[in-house]
């Protein structure tokens, strides 16, 4: 798939459903990097995640930094892209590390960088981010809304549909995102231990994928009892 069919759209969609994309130099640089790196499916997904995260935050009257939330949303799946995928780390960590390095080069404060890093690293770990800083909680909320259809009640239907219209889910986001996950982790299946991506491997390789088992690890470790 051609990743750059609409180069001019870097700044074409600056506001959706009342949510404004931060118009800073940093945000523009992030948009250009991600648009030039990810294919359409991941790019539109990442933008939807930002808008859903921001709408959720606004609906709950949470105070968050839009620029940090935008950075987290746009980088959150970059670890699935071959150019930024490590051989041995979870894809979430690869994306978090890329965001950290990018933000450091742009002089962002370390505390803010840590917030973005944590947001990305934990975005597939359910039931923990919601109790953390708003940016961390909201990134996961945005991802869960777009991928899992969770939290619809937190965003007006018209706003949610407007985001999906401006950043479309066609032709088939559901199967497409599963395939993107699979392509990003298939060469390092051990990184799926204890997280939801093991389900992706089992779905794509039902006959060959062997899950690591927590209890077997306990019972088979070097301790005598």
PDB file of C-alpha atoms in Angstrom:
ATOM      1  CA  UNK A   1       0.000   0.000   0.000  1.00  0.00           C
ATOM      2  CA  UNK A   2       1.259   3.448  -0.855  1.00  0.00           C
ATOM      3  CA  UNK A   3       1.929   5.254   2.390  1.00  0.00           C
ATOM      4  CA  UNK A   4       1.909   8.721   0.877  1.00  0.00           C
ATOM      5  CA  UNK A   5      -1.108   9.170  -1.395  1.00  0.00           C
ATOM      6  CA  UNK A   6      -2.073  12.464   0.231  1.00  0.00           C
ATOM      7  CA  UNK A   7       1.113  14.258   1.209  1.00  0.00           C
ATOM      8  CA  UNK A   8      -0.756  17.531   1.353  1.00  0.00           C
ATOM      9  CA  UNK A   9      -3.005  16.285   4.161  1.00  0.00           C
ATOM     10  CA  UNK A  10      -0.388  16.882   6.866  1.00  0.00           C
ATOM     11  CA  UNK A  11      -2.263  20.006   7.919  1.00  0.00           C
ATOM     12  CA  UNK A  12      -5.576  19.516   6.117  1.00  0.00           C
ATOM     13  CA  UNK A  13      -7.423  18.026   9.071  1.00  0.00           C
ATOM     14  CA  UNK A  14      -6.588  20.251  11.999  1.00  0.00           C
ATOM     15  CA  UNK A  15      -9.932  20.034  13.818  1.00  0.00           C
ATOM     16  CA  UNK A  16     -12.436  17.211  14.076  1.00  0.00           C
ATOM     17  CA  UNK A  17     -15.536  17.110  16.270  1.00  0.00           C
ATOM     18  CA  UNK A  18     -14.356  20.224  18.072  1.00  0.00           C
ATOM     19  CA  UNK A  19     -10.949  18.773  18.943  1.00  0.00           C
ATOM     20  CA  UNK A  20      -8.034  20.773  17.581  1.00  0.00           C
ATOM     21  CA  UNK A  21      -4.733  19.128  16.688  1.00  0.00           C
ATOM     22  CA  UNK A  22      -1.943  21.064  18.433  1.00  0.00           C
ATOM     23  CA  UNK A  23      -0.542  23.540  15.915  1.00  0.00           C
ATOM     24  CA  UNK A  24       3.002  23.558  17.280  1.00  0.00           C
ATOM     25  CA  UNK A  25       6.236  22.942  15.429  1.00  0.00           C
ATOM     26  CA  UNK A  26       6.657  19.731  17.419  1.00  0.00           C
ATOM     27  CA  UNK A  27       3.197  18.440  16.534  1.00  0.00           C
ATOM     28  CA  UNK A  28       3.741  19.230  12.856  1.00  0.00           C
ATOM     29  CA  UNK A  29       7.058  17.364  12.895  1.00  0.00           C
ATOM     30  CA  UNK A  30       5.388  14.373  14.536  1.00  0.00           C
ATOM     31  CA  UNK A  31       2.587  14.382  11.964  1.00  0.00           C
ATOM     32  CA  UNK A  32       5.021  14.464   9.062  1.00  0.00           C
ATOM     33  CA  UNK A  33       7.195  11.669  10.436  1.00  0.00           C
ATOM     34  CA  UNK A  34       4.260   9.368  11.120  1.00  0.00           C
ATOM     35  CA  UNK A  35       2.480  10.174   7.840  1.00  0.00           C
ATOM     36  CA  UNK A  36       5.655   9.460   5.899  1.00  0.00           C
ATOM     37  CA  UNK A  37       6.329   6.221   7.817  1.00  0.00           C
ATOM     38  CA  UNK A  38       3.042   4.462   8.449  1.00  0.00           C
ATOM     39  CA  UNK A  39       0.586   3.235   5.832  1.00  0.00           C
ATOM     40  CA  UNK A  40      -2.936   4.612   5.633  1.00  0.00           C
ATOM     41  CA  UNK A  41      -4.445   2.140   8.073  1.00  0.00           C
ATOM     42  CA  UNK A  42      -2.035   2.882  10.922  1.00  0.00           C
ATOM     43  CA  UNK A  43      -1.945   6.622  10.247  1.00  0.00           C
ATOM     44  CA  UNK A  44      -5.725   7.024  10.271  1.00  0.00           C
ATOM     45  CA  UNK A  45      -5.950   4.742  13.313  1.00  0.00           C
ATOM     46  CA  UNK A  46      -3.421   6.863  15.194  1.00  0.00           C
ATOM     47  CA  UNK A  47      -5.258  10.072  14.372  1.00  0.00           C
ATOM     48  CA  UNK A  48      -8.583   8.556  15.438  1.00  0.00           C
ATOM     49  CA  UNK A  49      -6.977   7.453  18.696  1.00  0.00           C
ATOM     50  CA  UNK A  50      -5.936  11.047  19.414  1.00  0.00           C
ATOM     51  CA  UNK A  51      -9.397  12.432  18.721  1.00  0.00           C
ATOM     52  CA  UNK A  52     -11.137   9.695  20.713  1.00  0.00           C
ATOM     53  CA  UNK A  53      -8.699  10.160  23.594  1.00  0.00           C
ATOM     54  CA  UNK A  54      -9.207  13.929  23.614  1.00  0.00           C
ATOM     55  CA  UNK A  55     -12.994  13.640  23.348  1.00  0.00           C
ATOM     56  CA  UNK A  56     -12.985  11.180  26.241  1.00  0.00           C
ATOM     57  CA  UNK A  57     -10.847  13.522  28.303  1.00  0.00           C
ATOM     58  CA  UNK A  58     -13.044  16.501  27.504  1.00  0.00           C
ATOM     59  CA  UNK A  59     -16.169  14.505  28.343  1.00  0.00           C
ATOM     60  CA  UNK A  60     -14.720  13.609  31.732  1.00  0.00           C
ATOM     61  CA  UNK A  61     -13.361  17.135  32.304  1.00  0.00           C
ATOM     62  CA  UNK A  62      -9.815  15.816  32.662  1.00  0.00           C
ATOM     63  CA  UNK A  63      -6.905  18.223  32.425  1.00  0.00           C
ATOM     64  CA  UNK A  64      -4.360  16.872  29.948  1.00  0.00           C
ATOM     65  CA  UNK A  65      -1.585  18.229  27.760  1.00  0.00           C
ATOM     66  CA  UNK A  66      -2.869  18.032  24.154  1.00  0.00           C
ATOM     67  CA  UNK A  67       0.649  18.041  22.692  1.00  0.00           C
ATOM     68  CA  UNK A  68       1.807  15.120  24.844  1.00  0.00           C
ATOM     69  CA  UNK A  69      -1.398  13.224  24.119  1.00  0.00           C
ATOM     70  CA  UNK A  70      -0.916  13.836  20.405  1.00  0.00           C
ATOM     71  CA  UNK A  71       2.678  12.584  20.567  1.00  0.00           C
ATOM     72  CA  UNK A  72       1.577   9.457  22.414  1.00  0.00           C
ATOM     73  CA  UNK A  73      -1.263   8.740  19.987  1.00  0.00           C
ATOM     74  CA  UNK A  74       0.804   9.259  16.857  1.00  0.00           C
ATOM     75  CA  UNK A  75       3.778   7.179  18.015  1.00  0.00           C
ATOM     76  CA  UNK A  76       1.839   4.413  19.756  1.00  0.00           C
ATOM     77  CA  UNK A  77       1.970   1.911  16.866  1.00  0.00           C
ATOM     78  CA  UNK A  78       5.249   2.982  15.240  1.00  0.00           C
ATOM     79  CA  UNK A  79       6.875  -0.097  16.781  1.00  0.00           C
ATOM     80  CA  UNK A  80       4.912  -2.181  14.272  1.00  0.00           C
ATOM     81  CA  UNK A  81       6.773  -0.540  11.377  1.00  0.00           C
ATOM     82  CA  UNK A  82       9.782  -2.627  10.257  1.00  0.00           C
ATOM     83  CA  UNK A  83      12.145   0.363  10.311  1.00  0.00           C
ATOM     84  CA  UNK A  84      11.535   0.851  14.039  1.00  0.00           C
ATOM     85  CA  UNK A  85      10.945  -2.738  15.149  1.00  0.00           C
ATOM     86  CA  UNK A  86      13.542  -4.356  17.402  1.00  0.00           C
ATOM     87  CA  UNK A  87      14.301  -8.058  17.358  1.00  0.00           C
ATOM     88  CA  UNK A  88      13.578  -8.670  21.025  1.00  0.00           C
ATOM     89  CA  UNK A  89      11.402  -5.945  22.585  1.00  0.00           C
ATOM     90  CA  UNK A  90       7.636  -5.608  22.736  1.00  0.00           C
ATOM     91  CA  UNK A  91       6.390  -3.412  19.905  1.00  0.00           C
ATOM     92  CA  UNK A  92       4.891  -1.067  22.500  1.00  0.00           C
ATOM     93  CA  UNK A  93       8.371  -0.485  23.953  1.00  0.00           C
ATOM     94  CA  UNK A  94       9.826   0.095  20.483  1.00  0.00           C
ATOM     95  CA  UNK A  95       7.230   2.799  19.856  1.00  0.00           C
ATOM     96  CA  UNK A  96       7.793   4.319  23.283  1.00  0.00           C
ATOM     97  CA  UNK A  97      11.563   4.385  22.756  1.00  0.00           C
ATOM     98  CA  UNK A  98      11.170   6.028  19.346  1.00  0.00           C
ATOM     99  CA  UNK A  99       8.911   8.705  20.835  1.00  0.00           C
ATOM    100  CA  UNK A 100      11.374   9.278  23.679  1.00  0.00           C
ATOM    101  CA  UNK A 101      14.306   9.734  21.301  1.00  0.00           C
ATOM    102  CA  UNK A 102      12.300  12.042  19.030  1.00  0.00           C
ATOM    103  CA  UNK A 103      11.077  14.205  21.907  1.00  0.00           C
ATOM    104  CA  UNK A 104      14.563  14.447  23.404  1.00  0.00           C
ATOM    105  CA  UNK A 105      15.929  15.750  20.104  1.00  0.00           C
ATOM    106  CA  UNK A 106      13.244  18.424  20.236  1.00  0.00           C
ATOM    107  CA  UNK A 107      14.127  19.521  23.771  1.00  0.00           C
ATOM    108  CA  UNK A 108      11.041  18.231  25.546  1.00  0.00           C
ATOM    109  CA  UNK A 109      11.345  17.977  29.346  1.00  0.00           C
ATOM    110  CA  UNK A 110      12.211  14.531  30.718  1.00  0.00           C
ATOM    111  CA  UNK A 111       9.101  14.368  32.910  1.00  0.00           C
ATOM    112  CA  UNK A 112       6.932  14.951  29.852  1.00  0.00           C
ATOM    113  CA  UNK A 113       8.897  12.411  27.854  1.00  0.00           C
ATOM    114  CA  UNK A 114       8.352   9.851  30.615  1.00  0.00           C
ATOM    115  CA  UNK A 115       4.612  10.507  30.471  1.00  0.00           C
ATOM    116  CA  UNK A 116       4.553   9.835  26.721  1.00  0.00           C
ATOM    117  CA  UNK A 117       6.819   6.787  27.085  1.00  0.00           C
ATOM    118  CA  UNK A 118       4.580   5.317  29.778  1.00  0.00           C
ATOM    119  CA  UNK A 119       1.424   6.048  27.796  1.00  0.00           C
ATOM    120  CA  UNK A 120       2.711   4.126  24.787  1.00  0.00           C
ATOM    121  CA  UNK A 121       4.353   1.278  26.704  1.00  0.00           C
ATOM    122  CA  UNK A 122       1.143   0.535  28.636  1.00  0.00           C
ATOM    123  CA  UNK A 123      -1.454   1.107  25.922  1.00  0.00           C
ATOM    124  CA  UNK A 124      -2.182  -2.619  25.478  1.00  0.00           C
ATOM    125  CA  UNK A 125      -2.143  -3.425  29.211  1.00  0.00           C
ATOM    126  CA  UNK A 126      -5.754  -3.334  30.405  1.00  0.00           C
ATOM    127  CA  UNK A 127      -7.035  -2.143  33.778  1.00  0.00           C
ATOM    128  CA  UNK A 128      -3.928  -0.201  34.856  1.00  0.00           C
ATOM    129  CA  UNK A 129      -3.567   2.970  32.707  1.00  0.00           C
ATOM    130  CA  UNK A 130      -7.014   4.225  33.735  1.00  0.00           C
ATOM    131  CA  UNK A 131      -5.659   4.892  37.235  1.00  0.00           C
ATOM    132  CA  UNK A 132      -2.601   6.810  36.043  1.00  0.00           C
ATOM    133  CA  UNK A 133      -1.963  10.324  34.742  1.00  0.00           C
ATOM    134  CA  UNK A 134      -4.596  11.668  32.343  1.00  0.00           C
ATOM    135  CA  UNK A 135      -2.393  11.315  29.248  1.00  0.00           C
ATOM    136  CA  UNK A 136      -1.637   7.684  30.118  1.00  0.00           C
ATOM    137  CA  UNK A 137      -5.266   6.899  30.861  1.00  0.00           C
ATOM    138  CA  UNK A 138      -6.585   8.676  27.785  1.00  0.00           C
ATOM    139  CA  UNK A 139      -4.241   7.088  25.262  1.00  0.00           C
ATOM    140  CA  UNK A 140      -5.443   3.650  26.320  1.00  0.00           C
ATOM    141  CA  UNK A 141      -9.045   4.883  26.273  1.00  0.00           C
ATOM    142  CA  UNK A 142      -8.581   6.116  22.704  1.00  0.00           C
ATOM    143  CA  UNK A 143      -7.016   2.840  21.602  1.00  0.00           C
ATOM    144  CA  UNK A 144      -9.723   0.788  23.290  1.00  0.00           C
ATOM    145  CA  UNK A 145     -12.449   2.839  21.634  1.00  0.00           C
ATOM    146  CA  UNK A 146     -11.000   2.433  18.146  1.00  0.00           C
ATOM    147  CA  UNK A 147      -9.837  -1.186  18.360  1.00  0.00           C
ATOM    148  CA  UNK A 148     -12.211  -2.763  20.880  1.00  0.00           C
ATOM    149  CA  UNK A 149     -15.285  -0.543  20.614  1.00  0.00           C
ATOM    150  CA  UNK A 150     -15.100   0.308  24.322  1.00  0.00           C
ATOM    151  CA  UNK A 151     -16.181   3.516  26.023  1.00  0.00           C
ATOM    152  CA  UNK A 152     -18.692   4.689  23.409  1.00  0.00           C
ATOM    153  CA  UNK A 153     -20.818   6.181  26.188  1.00  0.00           C
ATOM    154  CA  UNK A 154     -17.994   8.617  26.989  1.00  0.00           C
ATOM    155  CA  UNK A 155     -18.178  10.298  23.567  1.00  0.00           C
ATOM    156  CA  UNK A 156     -21.200  11.617  21.697  1.00  0.00           C
ATOM    157  CA  UNK A 157     -22.176   9.341  18.811  1.00  0.00           C
ATOM    158  CA  UNK A 158     -22.088  12.229  16.348  1.00  0.00           C
ATOM    159  CA  UNK A 159     -18.527  13.127  17.388  1.00  0.00           C
ATOM    160  CA  UNK A 160     -17.345   9.533  17.199  1.00  0.00           C
ATOM    161  CA  UNK A 161     -18.845   9.097  13.728  1.00  0.00           C
ATOM    162  CA  UNK A 162     -17.385  12.401  12.555  1.00  0.00           C
ATOM    163  CA  UNK A 163     -13.895  11.224  13.553  1.00  0.00           C
ATOM    164  CA  UNK A 164     -14.433   7.951  11.670  1.00  0.00           C
ATOM    165  CA  UNK A 165     -15.668   9.879   8.633  1.00  0.00           C
ATOM    166  CA  UNK A 166     -12.639  12.160   8.548  1.00  0.00           C
ATOM    167  CA  UNK A 167     -10.220   9.299   9.224  1.00  0.00           C
ATOM    168  CA  UNK A 168     -11.976   6.298   7.643  1.00  0.00           C
ATOM    169  CA  UNK A 169     -11.865   2.692   8.857  1.00  0.00           C
ATOM    170  CA  UNK A 170     -12.304   1.325   5.347  1.00  0.00           C
ATOM    171  CA  UNK A 171     -11.808  -1.082   3.746  1.00  0.00           C
ATOM    172  CA  UNK A 172     -11.699  -3.415   6.789  1.00  0.00           C
ATOM    173  CA  UNK A 173     -10.026  -2.016   9.857  1.00  0.00           C
ATOM    174  CA  UNK A 174     -10.836  -4.962  12.105  1.00  0.00           C
ATOM    175  CA  UNK A 175      -9.025  -7.622  10.078  1.00  0.00           C
ATOM    176  CA  UNK A 176      -6.488  -5.045   8.944  1.00  0.00           C
ATOM    177  CA  UNK A 177      -5.315  -4.045  12.397  1.00  0.00           C
ATOM    178  CA  UNK A 178      -5.034  -7.678  13.475  1.00  0.00           C
ATOM    179  CA  UNK A 179      -2.848  -8.316  10.435  1.00  0.00           C
ATOM    180  CA  UNK A 180      -0.692  -5.284  11.226  1.00  0.00           C
ATOM    181  CA  UNK A 181      -0.233  -6.546  14.772  1.00  0.00           C
ATOM    182  CA  UNK A 182       0.705  -9.964  13.425  1.00  0.00           C
ATOM    183  CA  UNK A 183       3.206  -8.644  10.900  1.00  0.00           C
ATOM    184  CA  UNK A 184       4.807  -6.585  13.656  1.00  0.00           C
ATOM    185  CA  UNK A 185       5.215  -9.405  16.176  1.00  0.00           C
ATOM    186  CA  UNK A 186       5.383 -12.647  14.183  1.00  0.00           C
ATOM    187  CA  UNK A 187       9.191 -12.697  14.248  1.00  0.00           C
ATOM    188  CA  UNK A 188       9.357 -12.209  18.020  1.00  0.00           C
ATOM    189  CA  UNK A 189       6.422 -14.199  19.451  1.00  0.00           C
ATOM    190  CA  UNK A 190       8.129 -14.482  22.836  1.00  0.00           C
ATOM    191  CA  UNK A 191       7.317 -10.800  23.395  1.00  0.00           C
ATOM    192  CA  UNK A 192       3.621 -11.683  23.591  1.00  0.00           C
ATOM    193  CA  UNK A 193       3.976 -13.552  26.901  1.00  0.00           C
ATOM    194  CA  UNK A 194       1.495 -12.215  29.421  1.00  0.00           C
ATOM    195  CA  UNK A 195      -0.155  -9.710  27.079  1.00  0.00           C
ATOM    196  CA  UNK A 196      -3.024  -9.497  24.628  1.00  0.00           C
ATOM    197  CA  UNK A 197      -0.859  -9.954  21.547  1.00  0.00           C
ATOM    198  CA  UNK A 198      -0.585 -13.670  22.302  1.00  0.00           C
ATOM    199  CA  UNK A 199      -4.188 -13.809  21.075  1.00  0.00           C
ATOM    200  CA  UNK A 200      -3.070 -12.344  17.739  1.00  0.00           C
ATOM    201  CA  UNK A 201      -0.464 -15.082  17.302  1.00  0.00           C
ATOM    202  CA  UNK A 202      -3.010 -17.767  18.214  1.00  0.00           C
ATOM    203  CA  UNK A 203      -5.525 -16.309  15.735  1.00  0.00           C
ATOM    204  CA  UNK A 204      -3.025 -16.141  12.877  1.00  0.00           C
ATOM    205  CA  UNK A 205      -1.084 -19.331  13.645  1.00  0.00           C
ATOM    206  CA  UNK A 206      -3.653 -21.583  15.337  1.00  0.00           C
ATOM    207  CA  UNK A 207      -1.773 -24.806  14.652  1.00  0.00           C
ATOM    208  CA  UNK A 208       1.782 -23.756  15.382  1.00  0.00           C
ATOM    209  CA  UNK A 209       1.834 -20.995  17.997  1.00  0.00           C
ATOM    210  CA  UNK A 210       2.786 -22.238  21.465  1.00  0.00           C
ATOM    211  CA  UNK A 211       1.856 -19.934  24.321  1.00  0.00           C
ATOM    212  CA  UNK A 212       4.309 -19.573  27.160  1.00  0.00           C
ATOM    213  CA  UNK A 213       2.533 -20.755  30.299  1.00  0.00           C
ATOM    214  CA  UNK A 214       2.955 -18.846  33.571  1.00  0.00           C
ATOM    215  CA  UNK A 215       2.272 -21.837  35.806  1.00  0.00           C
ATOM    216  CA  UNK A 216       4.646 -24.068  33.871  1.00  0.00           C
ATOM    217  CA  UNK A 217       7.335 -21.412  34.251  1.00  0.00           C
ATOM    218  CA  UNK A 218       6.782 -21.436  38.006  1.00  0.00           C
ATOM    219  CA  UNK A 219       6.765 -25.227  38.317  1.00  0.00           C
ATOM    220  CA  UNK A 220       9.699 -25.731  35.969  1.00  0.00           C
ATOM    221  CA  UNK A 221      12.062 -23.103  37.357  1.00  0.00           C
ATOM    222  CA  UNK A 222      15.357 -23.977  39.149  1.00  0.00           C
ATOM    223  CA  UNK A 223      13.969 -23.655  42.674  1.00  0.00           C
ATOM    224  CA  UNK A 224      13.548 -27.129  44.216  1.00  0.00           C
ATOM    225  CA  UNK A 225      10.072 -26.323  45.532  1.00  0.00           C
TER     226      UNK A 225
END
